[in-house]
Amino acid sequence: MRVNRILLSSALVVVALVIQVSVLARLHLPGAVPDLLLLTVLGLAMVYGHVGGALVGFGAGLLADLAPPADHAAGRYALVLCVIGYCAGLIRPENGRLKSATGPMAVVVAAAVGSTLLYAGVGALVGDTAARHVGLPGLLFSAALYDLLLAPFVVPGIMWLARRSDNDPLTDTSPAAKAGDISSGWLSSGTGLHIGSQRGGLGALKAKARTRSTRVGRIKGVKRL
């Protein structure tokens, strides 16, 4: 990963973990806790791709495993977020832009449910049966609901910061400018004319039209004489 990606990812993961532990975990909401760390990994993975998403997810999960008040085996949440980050990075579009919010929202729901199931499954392998006592269906529903409500305020901003840190030209190019470039390229390739600007092109066409009309007038005058 690039240095700017590492610095930005580290800062965002630390901030998300601090907010989740000090604020969200103390709200005492029914069911699960809103997973701000998961949303941060999703936002970065949908910009950096599957490899970057897996690396960010592993680092974020390992930090969450070691940070207090963690009461589970180290590496458990790192494995979960590594898998989630890899899978989320697979949906990254080739042009770097998402056409609608439906896809990311579906990814958030799938990630919330998948991370909860994977975390419970890994816990069952190591002898942790806490998920059975809490109630897995209610835990899945509350995790998906909380993350879905929090996602519109977190994921778009993280994706924008990730693109800015990479100096992505998509963040500086407006649709109008892109449309202008496409139209000018189409005109130049279709007519063979190299049009520098709209005013210059129109002026050249008008000058040619005047020259042709003047020549026609002269020819007609000579014929009449």
XYZ file of C-alpha atoms in Angstrom:
225
model
C 0.000 0.000 0.000
C 1.047 3.595 -0.570
C 2.271 5.737 2.292
C -0.671 8.131 2.049
C -3.093 5.197 2.142
C -1.413 3.771 5.225
C -1.469 7.107 7.038
C -5.090 7.859 6.196
C -6.282 4.339 6.998
C -4.462 4.325 10.325
C -5.899 7.681 11.340
C -9.456 6.756 10.346
C -9.280 3.356 12.059
C -7.977 4.847 15.309
C -10.646 7.559 15.335
C -13.401 5.041 14.553
C -12.221 2.685 17.290
C -12.048 5.451 19.885
C -15.558 6.670 19.033
C -16.948 3.143 19.044
C -15.431 2.215 22.412
C -15.981 5.504 24.210
C -19.339 6.590 22.763
C -21.265 3.946 20.828
C -20.545 1.102 23.242
C -21.907 3.165 26.135
C -25.275 3.914 24.553
C -26.645 0.578 25.849
C -28.798 -0.008 22.786
C -30.786 -3.238 22.591
C -29.013 -5.983 20.700
C -25.751 -5.242 18.940
C -23.522 -2.158 19.057
C -23.225 0.073 15.945
C -19.980 -1.013 14.299
C -18.250 2.168 13.180
C -15.019 0.249 12.627
C -16.749 -2.058 10.162
C -18.147 0.893 8.204
C -14.701 2.471 8.054
C -13.225 -0.714 6.598
C -16.060 -0.927 4.056
C -15.562 2.673 2.889
C -11.816 2.192 2.420
C -12.210 -1.209 0.765
C -14.627 0.155 -1.855
C -11.907 2.616 -2.919
C -8.684 0.627 -2.401
C -9.948 -2.699 -3.762
C -9.884 -6.218 -2.348
C -6.168 -6.328 -1.464
C -6.191 -2.960 0.284
C -9.505 -3.796 1.938
C -8.113 -7.050 3.325
C -5.021 -5.308 4.718
C -7.019 -2.483 6.275
C -9.541 -4.939 7.700
C -6.849 -7.108 9.260
C -5.098 -4.122 10.849
C -8.342 -2.622 12.143
C -9.530 -5.940 13.542
C -6.216 -6.661 15.238
C -6.265 -3.226 16.846
C -9.788 -3.873 18.096
C -8.683 -7.262 19.457
C -5.901 -5.680 21.495
C -7.697 -2.514 22.614
C -9.519 -2.622 25.962
C -12.126 -3.675 26.957
C -11.718 -6.587 24.500
C -12.547 -9.898 26.182
C -12.017 -12.319 23.295
C -9.044 -14.083 21.770
C -6.642 -11.884 19.830
C -6.982 -12.285 16.084
C -10.648 -13.203 16.115
C -12.001 -9.866 14.926
C -8.943 -9.396 12.695
C -9.938 -12.492 10.739
C -13.535 -11.272 10.450
C -12.669 -7.794 9.169
C -9.990 -9.172 6.851
C -12.573 -11.352 5.109
C -15.163 -8.552 5.054
C -12.659 -6.042 3.655
C -11.585 -8.443 0.927
C -15.178 -9.197 -0.120
C -16.183 -5.513 -0.056
C -13.202 -4.586 -2.222
C -14.369 -6.989 -4.929
C -17.333 -4.723 -5.772
C -15.109 -1.726 -6.445
C -16.102 -0.366 -9.890
C -13.438 -0.034 -12.564
C -14.071 3.695 -13.074
C -13.918 4.366 -9.319
C -17.479 5.688 -9.051
C -20.636 4.018 -7.777
C -23.731 4.641 -9.878
C -26.222 4.558 -6.989
C -26.459 4.126 -3.240
C -28.327 0.833 -3.516
C -25.180 -1.223 -3.961
C -23.270 0.228 -0.974
C -26.318 -0.086 1.283
C -26.700 -3.729 0.309
C -23.002 -4.228 1.034
C -23.439 -2.665 4.487
C -26.319 -5.000 5.358
C -24.471 -8.044 4.030
C -21.310 -7.045 5.897
C -23.179 -6.492 9.175
C -24.886 -9.877 8.955
C -21.809 -11.659 7.618
C -19.447 -10.232 10.241
C -21.824 -11.188 13.057
C -22.217 -14.743 11.768
C -18.494 -15.111 11.119
C -17.624 -13.725 14.557
C -20.072 -16.139 16.204
C -18.778 -19.021 14.109
C -15.155 -18.366 15.001
C -16.219 -18.006 18.634
C -17.919 -21.391 18.523
C -14.701 -22.960 17.233
C -12.696 -21.568 20.160
C -15.354 -22.385 22.757
C -17.055 -18.973 23.096
C -20.831 -19.503 23.212
C -21.854 -15.976 24.246
C -23.807 -15.451 21.012
C -26.170 -18.291 21.928
C -27.157 -16.656 25.194
C -27.705 -13.216 23.626
C -29.918 -14.514 20.800
C -28.425 -14.649 17.334
C -31.528 -13.571 15.297
C -32.024 -10.399 17.347
C -28.296 -9.709 17.177
C -28.295 -9.987 13.389
C -31.310 -7.731 12.974
C -30.041 -5.023 15.316
C -26.533 -5.087 13.804
C -27.900 -4.673 10.266
C -30.312 -1.919 11.353
C -27.778 0.148 13.309
C -25.085 -0.092 10.651
C -27.558 0.763 7.893
C -28.705 3.888 9.742
C -25.144 4.982 10.442
C -23.704 4.185 7.007
C -24.953 7.299 5.077
C -23.107 9.542 7.542
C -19.843 7.572 7.474
C -19.180 5.620 4.265
C -19.490 8.457 1.668
C -17.185 10.733 3.664
C -14.564 8.018 4.089
C -14.668 7.182 0.378
C -14.244 10.873 -0.485
C -11.228 11.199 1.844
C -9.691 8.054 0.376
C -10.004 9.400 -3.167
C -8.615 12.797 -2.159
C -5.589 11.217 -0.507
C -4.863 9.302 -3.728
C -5.181 12.504 -5.805
C -7.912 10.809 -7.788
C -8.901 12.977 -10.795
C -12.506 11.841 -10.365
C -12.829 14.053 -7.295
C -11.800 17.172 -9.233
C -13.682 16.591 -12.488
C -17.282 17.682 -12.739
C -19.812 15.919 -14.999
C -20.217 19.100 -17.067
C -16.489 19.291 -17.758
C -16.376 15.614 -18.678
C -19.357 16.083 -21.029
C -17.589 19.013 -22.672
C -14.445 16.960 -23.239
C -16.441 14.104 -24.729
C -18.388 16.372 -27.083
C -15.292 18.221 -28.291
C -13.450 14.944 -28.862
C -16.379 13.544 -30.800
C -16.571 16.656 -33.016
C -12.864 16.694 -33.736
C -12.737 12.972 -34.543
C -15.895 13.058 -36.652
C -15.122 16.131 -38.797
C -11.332 16.148 -38.836
C -11.244 19.697 -37.433
C -9.195 20.537 -34.330
C -11.509 22.829 -32.387
C -9.710 24.756 -29.674
C -12.723 26.560 -28.258
C -16.326 27.179 -29.113
C -15.868 30.869 -29.949
C -12.789 30.234 -32.106
C -14.527 27.463 -34.011
C -17.612 29.558 -34.733
C -15.490 32.512 -35.778
C -13.522 30.414 -38.251
C -16.700 28.990 -39.751
C -18.213 32.478 -40.146
C -15.039 33.804 -41.784
C -15.049 30.938 -44.294
C -18.732 31.540 -45.068
C -18.092 35.250 -45.723
C -15.132 34.469 -47.997
C -17.209 32.042 -50.035
C -20.104 34.523 -50.389
C -17.700 37.250 -51.528
C -16.192 34.978 -54.175
C -19.627 33.995 -55.434
C -20.645 37.648 -55.714
C -17.542 38.513 -57.676
C -18.052 35.630 -60.100
C -21.699 36.635 -60.699
C -20.655 40.254 -61.322
C -18.082 39.215 -63.900
C -20.592 37.052 -65.762
C -23.092 39.906 -65.958
C -20.484 42.222 -67.484
